Coordinates of C-alpha atoms in Angstrom, one line a residue:
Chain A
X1 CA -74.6 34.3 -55.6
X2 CA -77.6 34.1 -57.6
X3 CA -79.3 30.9 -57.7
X4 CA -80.8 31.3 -61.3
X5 CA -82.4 28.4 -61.1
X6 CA -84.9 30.2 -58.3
X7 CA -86.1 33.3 -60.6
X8 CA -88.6 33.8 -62.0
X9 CA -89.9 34.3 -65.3
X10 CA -89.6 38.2 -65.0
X11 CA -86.5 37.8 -63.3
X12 CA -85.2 35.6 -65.5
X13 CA -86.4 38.2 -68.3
X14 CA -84.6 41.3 -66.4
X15 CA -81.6 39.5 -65.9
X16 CA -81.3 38.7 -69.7
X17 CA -82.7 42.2 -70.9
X18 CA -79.1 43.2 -68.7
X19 CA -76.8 40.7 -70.7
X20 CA -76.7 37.9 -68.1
X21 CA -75.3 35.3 -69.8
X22 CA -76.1 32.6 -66.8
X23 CA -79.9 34.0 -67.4
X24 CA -80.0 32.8 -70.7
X25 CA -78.2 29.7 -69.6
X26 CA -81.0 29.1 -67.6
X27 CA -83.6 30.3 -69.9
X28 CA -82.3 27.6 -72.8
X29 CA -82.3 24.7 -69.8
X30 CA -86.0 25.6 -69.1
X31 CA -87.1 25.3 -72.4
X32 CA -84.2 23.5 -74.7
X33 CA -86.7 19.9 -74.8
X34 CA -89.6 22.7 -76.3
X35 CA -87.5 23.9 -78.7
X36 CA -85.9 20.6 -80.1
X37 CA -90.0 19.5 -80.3
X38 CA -90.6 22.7 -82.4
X39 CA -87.9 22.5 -84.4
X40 CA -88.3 18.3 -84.8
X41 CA -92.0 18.6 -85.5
X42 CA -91.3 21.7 -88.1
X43 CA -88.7 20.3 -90.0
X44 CA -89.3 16.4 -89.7
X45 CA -85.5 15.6 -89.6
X46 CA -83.4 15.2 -86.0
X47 CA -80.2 16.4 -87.9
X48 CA -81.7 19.6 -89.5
X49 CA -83.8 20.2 -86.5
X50 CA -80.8 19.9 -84.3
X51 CA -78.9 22.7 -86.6
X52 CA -81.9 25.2 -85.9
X53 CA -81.7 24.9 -82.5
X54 CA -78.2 25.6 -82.4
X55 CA -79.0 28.4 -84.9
X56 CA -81.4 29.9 -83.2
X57 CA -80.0 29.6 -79.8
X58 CA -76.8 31.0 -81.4
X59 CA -78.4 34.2 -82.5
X60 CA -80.6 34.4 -79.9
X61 CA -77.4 34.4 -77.3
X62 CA -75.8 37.1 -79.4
X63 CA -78.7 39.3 -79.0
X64 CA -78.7 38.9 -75.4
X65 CA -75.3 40.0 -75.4
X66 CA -75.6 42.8 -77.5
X67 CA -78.4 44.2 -75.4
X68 CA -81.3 43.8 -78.4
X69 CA -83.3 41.4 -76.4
X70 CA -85.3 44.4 -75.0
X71 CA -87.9 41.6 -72.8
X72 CA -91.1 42.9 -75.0
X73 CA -92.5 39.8 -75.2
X74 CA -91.8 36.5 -72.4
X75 CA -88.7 34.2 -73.1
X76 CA -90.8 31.5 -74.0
X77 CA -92.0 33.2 -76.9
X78 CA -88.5 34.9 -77.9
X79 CA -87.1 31.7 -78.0
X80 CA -89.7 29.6 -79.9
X81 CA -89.9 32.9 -82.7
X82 CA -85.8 32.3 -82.9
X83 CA -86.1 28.6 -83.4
X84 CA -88.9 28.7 -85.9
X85 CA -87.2 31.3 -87.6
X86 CA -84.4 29.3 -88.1
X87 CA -86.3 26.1 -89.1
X88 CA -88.2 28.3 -91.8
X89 CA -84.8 29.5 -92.8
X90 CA -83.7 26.2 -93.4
X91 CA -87.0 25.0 -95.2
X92 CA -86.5 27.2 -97.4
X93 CA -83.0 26.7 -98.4
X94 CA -83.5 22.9 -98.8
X95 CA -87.0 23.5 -100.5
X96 CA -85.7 21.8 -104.1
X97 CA -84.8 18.6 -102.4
X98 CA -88.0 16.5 -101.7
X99 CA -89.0 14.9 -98.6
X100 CA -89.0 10.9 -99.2
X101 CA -90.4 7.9 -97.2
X102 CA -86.5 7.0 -97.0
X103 CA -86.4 10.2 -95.1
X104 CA -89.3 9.4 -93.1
X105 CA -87.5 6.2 -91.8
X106 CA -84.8 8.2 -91.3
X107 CA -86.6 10.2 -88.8
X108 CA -87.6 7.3 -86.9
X109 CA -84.4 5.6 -87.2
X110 CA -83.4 8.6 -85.5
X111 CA -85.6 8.9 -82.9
X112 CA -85.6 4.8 -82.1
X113 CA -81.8 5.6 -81.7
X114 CA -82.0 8.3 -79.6
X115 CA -84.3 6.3 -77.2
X116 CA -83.9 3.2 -75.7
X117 CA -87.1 2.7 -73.9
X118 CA -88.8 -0.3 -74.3
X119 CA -91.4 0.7 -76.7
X120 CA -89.2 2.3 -79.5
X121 CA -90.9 0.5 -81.9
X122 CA -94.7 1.0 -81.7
X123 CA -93.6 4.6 -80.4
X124 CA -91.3 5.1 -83.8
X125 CA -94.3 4.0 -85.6
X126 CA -96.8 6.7 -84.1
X127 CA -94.0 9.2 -85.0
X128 CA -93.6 8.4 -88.3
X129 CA -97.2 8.6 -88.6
X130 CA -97.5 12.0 -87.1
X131 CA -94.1 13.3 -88.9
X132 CA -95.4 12.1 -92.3
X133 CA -98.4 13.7 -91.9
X134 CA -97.0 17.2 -91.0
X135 CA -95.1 17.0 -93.6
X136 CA -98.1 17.1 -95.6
X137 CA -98.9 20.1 -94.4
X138 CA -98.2 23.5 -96.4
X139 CA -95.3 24.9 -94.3
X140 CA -97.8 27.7 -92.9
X141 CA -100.0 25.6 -91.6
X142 CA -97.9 23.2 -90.7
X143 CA -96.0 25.1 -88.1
X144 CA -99.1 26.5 -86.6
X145 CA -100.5 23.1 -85.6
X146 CA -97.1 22.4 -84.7
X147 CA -97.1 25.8 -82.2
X148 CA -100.4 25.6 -81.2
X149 CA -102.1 22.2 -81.5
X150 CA -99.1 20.2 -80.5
X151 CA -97.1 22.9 -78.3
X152 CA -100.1 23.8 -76.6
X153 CA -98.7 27.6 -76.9
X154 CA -101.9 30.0 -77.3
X155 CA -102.9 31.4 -80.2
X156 CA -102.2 35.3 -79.0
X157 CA -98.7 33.8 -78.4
X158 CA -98.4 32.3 -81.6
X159 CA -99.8 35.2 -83.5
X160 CA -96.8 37.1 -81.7
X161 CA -93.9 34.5 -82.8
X162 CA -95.3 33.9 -86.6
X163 CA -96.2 37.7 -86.4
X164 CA -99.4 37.4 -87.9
X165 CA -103.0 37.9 -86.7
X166 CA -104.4 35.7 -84.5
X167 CA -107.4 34.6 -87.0
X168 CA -104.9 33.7 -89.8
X169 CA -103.6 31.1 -86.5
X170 CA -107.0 30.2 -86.2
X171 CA -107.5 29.8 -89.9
X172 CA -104.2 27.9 -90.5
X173 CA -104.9 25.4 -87.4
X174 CA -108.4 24.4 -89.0
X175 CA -107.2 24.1 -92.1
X176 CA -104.2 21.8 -91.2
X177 CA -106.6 19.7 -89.1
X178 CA -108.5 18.7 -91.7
X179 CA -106.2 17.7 -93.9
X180 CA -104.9 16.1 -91.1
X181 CA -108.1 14.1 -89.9
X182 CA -108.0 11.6 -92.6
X183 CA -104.3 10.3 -92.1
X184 CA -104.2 10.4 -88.1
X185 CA -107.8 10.1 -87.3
X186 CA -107.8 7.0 -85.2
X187 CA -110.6 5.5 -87.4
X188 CA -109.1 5.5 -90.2
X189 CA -105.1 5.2 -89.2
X190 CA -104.9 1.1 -89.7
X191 CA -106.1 1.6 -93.0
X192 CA -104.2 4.4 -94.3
X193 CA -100.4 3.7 -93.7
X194 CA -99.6 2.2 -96.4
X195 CA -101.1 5.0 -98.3
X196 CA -99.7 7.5 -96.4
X197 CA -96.3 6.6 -96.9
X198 CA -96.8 6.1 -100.3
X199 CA -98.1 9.6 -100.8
X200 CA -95.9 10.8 -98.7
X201 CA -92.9 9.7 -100.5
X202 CA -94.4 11.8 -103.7
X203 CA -95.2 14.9 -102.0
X204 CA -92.6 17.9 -101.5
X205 CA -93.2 18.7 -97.5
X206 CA -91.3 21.6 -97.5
X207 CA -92.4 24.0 -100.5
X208 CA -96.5 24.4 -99.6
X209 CA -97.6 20.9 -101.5
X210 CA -101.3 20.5 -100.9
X211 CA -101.4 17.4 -99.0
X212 CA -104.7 14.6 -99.6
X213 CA -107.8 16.1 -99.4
X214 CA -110.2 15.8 -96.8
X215 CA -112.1 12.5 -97.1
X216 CA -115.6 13.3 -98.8
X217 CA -118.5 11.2 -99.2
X218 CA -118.2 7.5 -97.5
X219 CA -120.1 8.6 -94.8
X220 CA -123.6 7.1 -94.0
X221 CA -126.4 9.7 -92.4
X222 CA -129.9 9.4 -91.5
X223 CA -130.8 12.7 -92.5
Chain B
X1 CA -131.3 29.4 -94.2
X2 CA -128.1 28.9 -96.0
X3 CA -126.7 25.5 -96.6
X4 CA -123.4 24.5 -95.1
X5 CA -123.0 21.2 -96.3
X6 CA -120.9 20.0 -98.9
X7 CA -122.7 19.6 -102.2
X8 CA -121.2 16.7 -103.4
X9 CA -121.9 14.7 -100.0
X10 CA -124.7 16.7 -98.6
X11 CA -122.7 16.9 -95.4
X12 CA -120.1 19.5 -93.7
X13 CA -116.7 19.4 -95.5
X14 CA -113.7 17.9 -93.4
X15 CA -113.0 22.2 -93.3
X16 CA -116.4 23.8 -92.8
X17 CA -116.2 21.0 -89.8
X18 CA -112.9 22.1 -88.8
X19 CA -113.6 26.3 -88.9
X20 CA -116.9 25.4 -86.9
X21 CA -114.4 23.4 -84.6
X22 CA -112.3 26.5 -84.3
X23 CA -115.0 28.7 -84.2
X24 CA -114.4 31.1 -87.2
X25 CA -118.0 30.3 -89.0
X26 CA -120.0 33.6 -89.0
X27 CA -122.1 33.0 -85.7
X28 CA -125.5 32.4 -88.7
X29 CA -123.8 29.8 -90.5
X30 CA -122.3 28.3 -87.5
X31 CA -125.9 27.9 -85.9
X32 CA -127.3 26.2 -89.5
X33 CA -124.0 23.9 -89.1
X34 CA -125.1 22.9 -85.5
X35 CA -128.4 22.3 -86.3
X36 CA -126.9 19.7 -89.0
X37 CA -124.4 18.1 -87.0
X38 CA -127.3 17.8 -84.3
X39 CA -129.4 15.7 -86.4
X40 CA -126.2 13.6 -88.4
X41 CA -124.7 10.9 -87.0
X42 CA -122.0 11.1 -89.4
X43 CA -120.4 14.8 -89.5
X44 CA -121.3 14.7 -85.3
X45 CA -118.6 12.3 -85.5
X46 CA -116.5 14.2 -87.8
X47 CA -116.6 16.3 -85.4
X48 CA -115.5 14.1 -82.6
X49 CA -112.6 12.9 -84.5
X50 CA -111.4 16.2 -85.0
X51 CA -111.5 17.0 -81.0
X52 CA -109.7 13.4 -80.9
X53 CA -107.1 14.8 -83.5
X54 CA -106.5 18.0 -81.3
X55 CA -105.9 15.5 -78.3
X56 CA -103.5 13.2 -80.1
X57 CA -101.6 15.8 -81.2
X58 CA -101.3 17.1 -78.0
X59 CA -100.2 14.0 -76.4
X60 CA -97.7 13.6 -79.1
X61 CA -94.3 13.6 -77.1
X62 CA -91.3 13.4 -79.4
X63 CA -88.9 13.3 -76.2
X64 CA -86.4 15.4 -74.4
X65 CA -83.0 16.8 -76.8
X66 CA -81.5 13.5 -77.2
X67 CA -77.9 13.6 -75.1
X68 CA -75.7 12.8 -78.3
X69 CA -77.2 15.4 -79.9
X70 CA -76.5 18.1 -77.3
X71 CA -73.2 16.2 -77.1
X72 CA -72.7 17.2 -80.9
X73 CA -74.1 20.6 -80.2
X74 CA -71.5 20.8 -77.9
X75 CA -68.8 19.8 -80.0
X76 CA -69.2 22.0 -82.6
X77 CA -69.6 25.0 -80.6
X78 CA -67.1 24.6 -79.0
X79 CA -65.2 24.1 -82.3
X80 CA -67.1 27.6 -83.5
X81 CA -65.1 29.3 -80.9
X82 CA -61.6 27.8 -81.6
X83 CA -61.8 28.1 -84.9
X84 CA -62.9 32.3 -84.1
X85 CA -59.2 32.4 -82.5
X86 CA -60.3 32.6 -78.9
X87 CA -61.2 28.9 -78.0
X88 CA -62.0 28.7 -73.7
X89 CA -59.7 27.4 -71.4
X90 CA -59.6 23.8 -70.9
X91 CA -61.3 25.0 -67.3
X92 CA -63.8 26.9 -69.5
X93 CA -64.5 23.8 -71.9
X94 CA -67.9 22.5 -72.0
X95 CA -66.2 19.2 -71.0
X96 CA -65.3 20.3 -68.0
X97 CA -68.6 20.9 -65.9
X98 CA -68.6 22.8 -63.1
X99 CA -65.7 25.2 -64.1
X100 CA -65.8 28.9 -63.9
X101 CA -64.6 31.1 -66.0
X102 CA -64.8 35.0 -65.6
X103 CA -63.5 36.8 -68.6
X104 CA -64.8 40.4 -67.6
X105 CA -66.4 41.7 -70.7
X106 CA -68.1 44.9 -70.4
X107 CA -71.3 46.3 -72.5
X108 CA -73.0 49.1 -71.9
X109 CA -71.9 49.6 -69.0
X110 CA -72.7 45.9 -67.2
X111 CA -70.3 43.7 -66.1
X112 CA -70.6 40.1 -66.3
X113 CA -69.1 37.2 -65.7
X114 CA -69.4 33.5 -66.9
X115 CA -70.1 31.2 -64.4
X116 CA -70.5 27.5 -65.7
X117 CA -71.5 26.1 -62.5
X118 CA -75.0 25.9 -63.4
X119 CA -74.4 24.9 -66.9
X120 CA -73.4 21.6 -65.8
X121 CA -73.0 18.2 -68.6
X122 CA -75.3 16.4 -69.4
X123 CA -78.9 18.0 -68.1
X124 CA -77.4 21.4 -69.4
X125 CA -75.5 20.2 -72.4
X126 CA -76.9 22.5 -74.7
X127 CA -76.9 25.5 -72.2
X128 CA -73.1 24.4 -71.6
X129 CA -72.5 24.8 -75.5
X130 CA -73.4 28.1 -75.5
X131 CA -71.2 28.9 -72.3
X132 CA -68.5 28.0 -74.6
X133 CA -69.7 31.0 -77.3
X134 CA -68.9 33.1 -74.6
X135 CA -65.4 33.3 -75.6
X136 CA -66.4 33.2 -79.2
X137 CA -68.7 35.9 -79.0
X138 CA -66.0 38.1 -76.3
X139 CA -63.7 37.5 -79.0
X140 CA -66.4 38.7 -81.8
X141 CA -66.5 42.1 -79.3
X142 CA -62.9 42.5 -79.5
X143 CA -63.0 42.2 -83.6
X144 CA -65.8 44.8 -83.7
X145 CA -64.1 47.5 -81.0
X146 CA -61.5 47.3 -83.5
X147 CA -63.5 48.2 -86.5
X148 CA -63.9 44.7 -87.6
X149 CA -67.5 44.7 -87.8
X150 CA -68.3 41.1 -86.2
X151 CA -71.9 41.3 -85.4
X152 CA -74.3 42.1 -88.3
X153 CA -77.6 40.6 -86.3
X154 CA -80.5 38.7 -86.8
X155 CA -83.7 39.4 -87.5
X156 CA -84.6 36.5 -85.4
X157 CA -82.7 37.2 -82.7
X158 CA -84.0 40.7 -82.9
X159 CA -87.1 40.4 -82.9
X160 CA -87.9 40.4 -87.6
X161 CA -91.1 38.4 -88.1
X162 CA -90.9 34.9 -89.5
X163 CA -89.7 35.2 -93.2
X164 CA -88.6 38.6 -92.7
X165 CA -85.0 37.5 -93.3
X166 CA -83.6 38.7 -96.4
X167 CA -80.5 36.6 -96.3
X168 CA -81.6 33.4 -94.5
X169 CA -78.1 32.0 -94.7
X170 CA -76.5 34.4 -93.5
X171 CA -79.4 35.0 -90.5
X172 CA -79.4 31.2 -90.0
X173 CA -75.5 31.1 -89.5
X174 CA -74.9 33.5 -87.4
X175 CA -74.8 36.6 -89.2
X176 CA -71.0 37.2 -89.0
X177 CA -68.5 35.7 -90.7
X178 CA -66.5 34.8 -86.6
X179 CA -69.4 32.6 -86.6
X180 CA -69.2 31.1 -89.7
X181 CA -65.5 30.7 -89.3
X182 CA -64.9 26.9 -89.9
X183 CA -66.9 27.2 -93.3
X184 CA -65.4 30.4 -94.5
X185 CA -61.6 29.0 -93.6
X186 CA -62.0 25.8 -95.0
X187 CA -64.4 23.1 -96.3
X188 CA -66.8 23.0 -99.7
X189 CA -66.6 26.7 -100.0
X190 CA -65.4 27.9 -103.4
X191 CA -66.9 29.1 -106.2
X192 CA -68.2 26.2 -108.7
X193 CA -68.6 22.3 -108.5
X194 CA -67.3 20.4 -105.5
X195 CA -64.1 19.2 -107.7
X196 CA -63.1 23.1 -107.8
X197 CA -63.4 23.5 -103.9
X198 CA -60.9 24.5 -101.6
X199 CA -59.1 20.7 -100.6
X200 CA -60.1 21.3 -97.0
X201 CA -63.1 20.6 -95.1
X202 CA -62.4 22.2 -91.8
X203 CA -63.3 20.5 -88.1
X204 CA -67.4 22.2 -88.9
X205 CA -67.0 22.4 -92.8
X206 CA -71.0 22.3 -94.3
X207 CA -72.2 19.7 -94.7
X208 CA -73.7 18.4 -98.7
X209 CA -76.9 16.9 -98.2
X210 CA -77.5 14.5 -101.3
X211 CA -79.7 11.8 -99.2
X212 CA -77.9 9.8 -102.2
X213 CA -78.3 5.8 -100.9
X214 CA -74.7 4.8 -101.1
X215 CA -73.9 2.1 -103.0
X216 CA -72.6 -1.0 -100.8
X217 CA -70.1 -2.2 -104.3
X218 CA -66.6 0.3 -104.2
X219 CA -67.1 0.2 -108.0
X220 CA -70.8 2.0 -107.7
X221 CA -69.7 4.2 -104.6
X222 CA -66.7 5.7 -106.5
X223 CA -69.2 6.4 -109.6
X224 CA -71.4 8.2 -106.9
X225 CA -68.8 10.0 -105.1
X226 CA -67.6 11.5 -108.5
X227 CA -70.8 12.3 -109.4
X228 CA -71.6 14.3 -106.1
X229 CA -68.2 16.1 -106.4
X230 CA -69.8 17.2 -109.8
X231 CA -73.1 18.3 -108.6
X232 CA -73.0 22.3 -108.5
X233 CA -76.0 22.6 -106.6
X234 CA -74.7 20.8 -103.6
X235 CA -71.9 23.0 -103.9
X236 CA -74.6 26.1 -103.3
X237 CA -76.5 24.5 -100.5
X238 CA -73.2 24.0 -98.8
X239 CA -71.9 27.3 -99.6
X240 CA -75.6 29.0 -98.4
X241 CA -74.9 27.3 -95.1
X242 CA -75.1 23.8 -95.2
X243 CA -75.9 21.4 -92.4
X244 CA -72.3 21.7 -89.9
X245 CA -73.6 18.9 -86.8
X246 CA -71.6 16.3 -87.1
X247 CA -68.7 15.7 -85.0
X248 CA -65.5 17.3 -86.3
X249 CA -63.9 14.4 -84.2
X250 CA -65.0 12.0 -86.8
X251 CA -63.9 13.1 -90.2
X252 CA -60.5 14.4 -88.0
X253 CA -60.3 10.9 -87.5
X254 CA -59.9 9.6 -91.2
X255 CA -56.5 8.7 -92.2
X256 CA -55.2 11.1 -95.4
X257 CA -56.0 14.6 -96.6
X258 CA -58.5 17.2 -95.5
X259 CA -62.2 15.8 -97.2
X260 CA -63.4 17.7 -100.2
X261 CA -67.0 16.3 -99.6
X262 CA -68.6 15.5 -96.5
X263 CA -72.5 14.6 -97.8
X264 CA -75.3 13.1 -95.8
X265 CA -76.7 9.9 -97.6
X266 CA -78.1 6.9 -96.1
X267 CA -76.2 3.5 -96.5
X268 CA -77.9 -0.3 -96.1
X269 CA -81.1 1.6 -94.8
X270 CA -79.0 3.8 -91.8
X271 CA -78.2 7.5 -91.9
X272 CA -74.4 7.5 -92.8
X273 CA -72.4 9.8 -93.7
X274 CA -69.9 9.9 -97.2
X275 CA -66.5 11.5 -96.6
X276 CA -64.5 11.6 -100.4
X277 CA -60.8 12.8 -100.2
X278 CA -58.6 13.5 -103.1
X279 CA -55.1 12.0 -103.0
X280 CA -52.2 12.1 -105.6
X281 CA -54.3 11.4 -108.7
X282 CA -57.4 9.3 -106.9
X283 CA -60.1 9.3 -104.9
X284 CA -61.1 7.7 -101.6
X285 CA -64.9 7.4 -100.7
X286 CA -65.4 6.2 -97.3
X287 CA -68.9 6.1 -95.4
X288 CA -69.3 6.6 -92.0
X289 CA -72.6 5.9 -89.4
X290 CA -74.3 8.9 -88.7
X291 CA -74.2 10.1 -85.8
X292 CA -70.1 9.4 -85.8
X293 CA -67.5 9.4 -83.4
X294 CA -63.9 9.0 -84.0
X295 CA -64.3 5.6 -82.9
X296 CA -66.7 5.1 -85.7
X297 CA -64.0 6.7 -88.0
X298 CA -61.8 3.7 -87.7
X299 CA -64.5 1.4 -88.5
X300 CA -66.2 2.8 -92.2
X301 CA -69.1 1.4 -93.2
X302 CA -67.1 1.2 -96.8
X303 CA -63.9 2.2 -98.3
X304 CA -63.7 2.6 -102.3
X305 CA -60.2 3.9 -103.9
X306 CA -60.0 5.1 -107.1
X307 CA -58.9 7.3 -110.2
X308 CA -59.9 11.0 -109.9
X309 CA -63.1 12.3 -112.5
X310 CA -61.5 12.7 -116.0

């Protein structure tokens, strides 16, 4: 009997290609915790992130089934293109309803529920630093730091799942890091919570809101 | 030599910093944004904060799927497929790890069989879920051999770009209305506000999603129950495909008719859930902790009774 546990990746990929079920079992236990990050990070919410997982899991099983997962490109990047499909489908449906700070305690309420380690607290306060400021982000950008700069996925594979060139990655990655430096750049974090939040709580995340601009001027040089 | 730097400042930009970062400056104006960065203390350490950024980001870790929430996935996959009419065996349920089931379905020609042994509760919750589709989607097969039609696809699934999907709903839910059976037989589904819905919210109705902060009075939370049941927009989101993880369990739980609105709120600061039923010529609002168990069910947050809208 087939240990699928043992394959390997193009194994695993074969197998599915055939309609394996127990290979896509497998596949979603190797990279379930990736997915939930994706769609967590994307989305900002453990309740909506949880319903594109199963969404995209969902339709990603019935393609497997139906013999249109044709192994093109690696699991890995099927899976995460599924998922982010899904969360983008759901961004946009929910794109009238703001993003508040109440929702951004909500996502740490969540998490701090979820674990019960000993440093929920501090730790539920770095996330909601690091959630409120993706959700700054303009969607586009947002989930291509989310892919690349916090997935560590590369940017060839990233261009493949957001099916666009690999320079508009590149482009979207610099541009969401420097709207990102001035609310999680640890120089400047202490001083910028409160402010964050309360931005935050103004801002529509989900509908490409242009987030604080990059801090200008402030900065002392000898030349 | 052209100048890089930000007029206003007479240093590089937070994103002339971050494309030289990334290296998409045209190789000339990258070299006269070295040579600048080289001889300022200031956007040298912009620079450094941005590499720091990249590494925090990195190290973020927002844990593993939390158990209750594969437990929840679970639940209401396994509720997918019983509501589709071919629910698994008890020896096939999710709950029951380390059953097999073999149900023999053929496509094109491959034979397969479902094995649950290595789906096993709780490390493969999630994978077990889907195990449990497997009758869902064996019974979607047997729909569509017989002209039914059950699976329309996904551009996801199949491979669309992001954004491609024309109907997201539709994409995000499944794509077949097997898998969207619990909405489509029951729950905030009609046509028009929330008060003209079909009186049944099934075991994975959709889920409204006000993020209304329930009131803790039973005067205020009837007022806001009524005005939810009025709002036509949640009425679309729900219809479009609303949120459906909660646990069926939960609102099976409550005492009294099937829920016209089940809405996601928060209540005293917690996530929470508000469940409105319609009785004989009233209303009863009662708000639940989310996540929520059955167990919960018998404890609500808050209970208001009252007179229907006029």
């Amino acid at each position: 009997m087939t240990d699928y546990r043992e394959l390997s990746e193009p194994a695993l990929v074969a197998a599915c290609v055939e309609g394996d079920a127990n290979a896509f079992g497998e596949a979603v236990r190797r990279y379930r915790d990736r997915l939930w990050a994706v769609a967590l990070r994307t989305l900002g919410d453990p309740e909506e992130a949880a319903d594109a997982v199963q969404d995209g899991l969902l339709n990603a099983y019935r393609a497997v089934l139906a013999g249109r997962f044709r192994g093109d490109a690696a699991l890995t990047t099927w899976l995460h293109r599924v998922v982010v499909n899904a969360c983008l489908d759901r961004v946009r449906r929910r794109q009238a309803r703001p993003v508040t700070a109440d929702g951004a305690d909500e996502v740490v309420d969540a998490l701090a529920d979820s674990r019960a380690d000993a440093d929920v607290a501090s730790d539920a306060a770095n996330r909601l630093d690091v959630a409120a400021a993706l959700a700054t982000l303009p969607l586009e950008q947002r989930v291509a730091v989310v892919l690349v700069d916090m997935q560590g996925l590369p940017v060839r594979e990233v261009a493949v799942v957001l099916g666009v060139a690999e320079g508009t990655i590149k482009s979207r990655c610099a541009r969401g890091r420097a709207r990102l430096l001035p609310l999680l750049s640890p120089g400047r974090r202490e001083g910028t919570s409160g402010q964050l939040r309360a931005s935050h709580s103004a801002r529509p995340s989900a509908s490409g809101a242009q987030g604080p601009g990059p801090a200008k001027g402030g900065r002392g040089c000898e030349t | 030599m052209r100048d890089v730097n930000d007029p206003a400042t007479g240093h590089l930009s937070a994103d002339t910093a971050a494309d030289l970062d990334e290296g998409l400056l045209d190789p000339d104006v990258a070299a006269v944004a070295r040579a600048h960065v080289s001889a300022c203390a200031s956007c040298a350490a912009l620079l450094a904060q941005l590499a720091e950024l990249r590494r925090d980001l990195r190290a973020d870790d927002p844990g593993p799927l939390p158990p209750a929430v594969a437990d929840r996935l679970d639940a209401a996959l396994s509720d997918s497929a019983r509501d589709a009419g071919d629910a698994p065996s008890p020896a096939a349920s999710p709950r029951a790890p380390g059953s097999v089931r073999r149900s023999g379905v053929r496509h094109s020609g491959v034979s397969r069989s479902w094995v649950s042994r290595s789906w096993v509760r709780p490390a493969l919750s999630l994978a077990a879920g889907v195990v449990a589709l497997a009758a869902l989607v064996g019974g979607l097969r047997t729909l569509s051999d017989h002209g039914v039609g059950a699976s329309s696809g996904s551009s996801a699934a199949s491979g669309g770009s992001v954004g491609s999907s024309a109907n997201p709903g539709a994409a995000a839910a499944g794509g077949s209305p097997a898998g969207r059976g619990s909405s489509a037989s029951g729950g905030i589904a009609s046509r028009g506000p929330l008060t003209a819905a079909a009186p049944s919210a099934g075991p994975a109705a959709p889920l409204a999603s006000s993020g209304t902060a329930y009131a803790t009075s039973e005067a205020a939370l009837l007022r806001q129950a009524r005005a939810l049941l009025r709002r036509e927009d949640l009425a679309v989101a729900a219809r479009a495909g609303g949120s459906r993880f909660h646990d069926p369990t939960c609102v099976q739980a409550l005492p009294g008719p099937a829920p016209v609105l089940v809405d996601q709120g928060r209540y005293a600061g917690r996530a929470a859930l508000l469940v409105v039923q319609r009785t004989h010529g009233g209303l009863i609002a009662t708000v639940l902790p989310r996540p929520c168990t059955a167990e919960d069910a018998a404890r609500p947050l808050q209970v208001a009774t009252g007179a229907l809208p006029s």
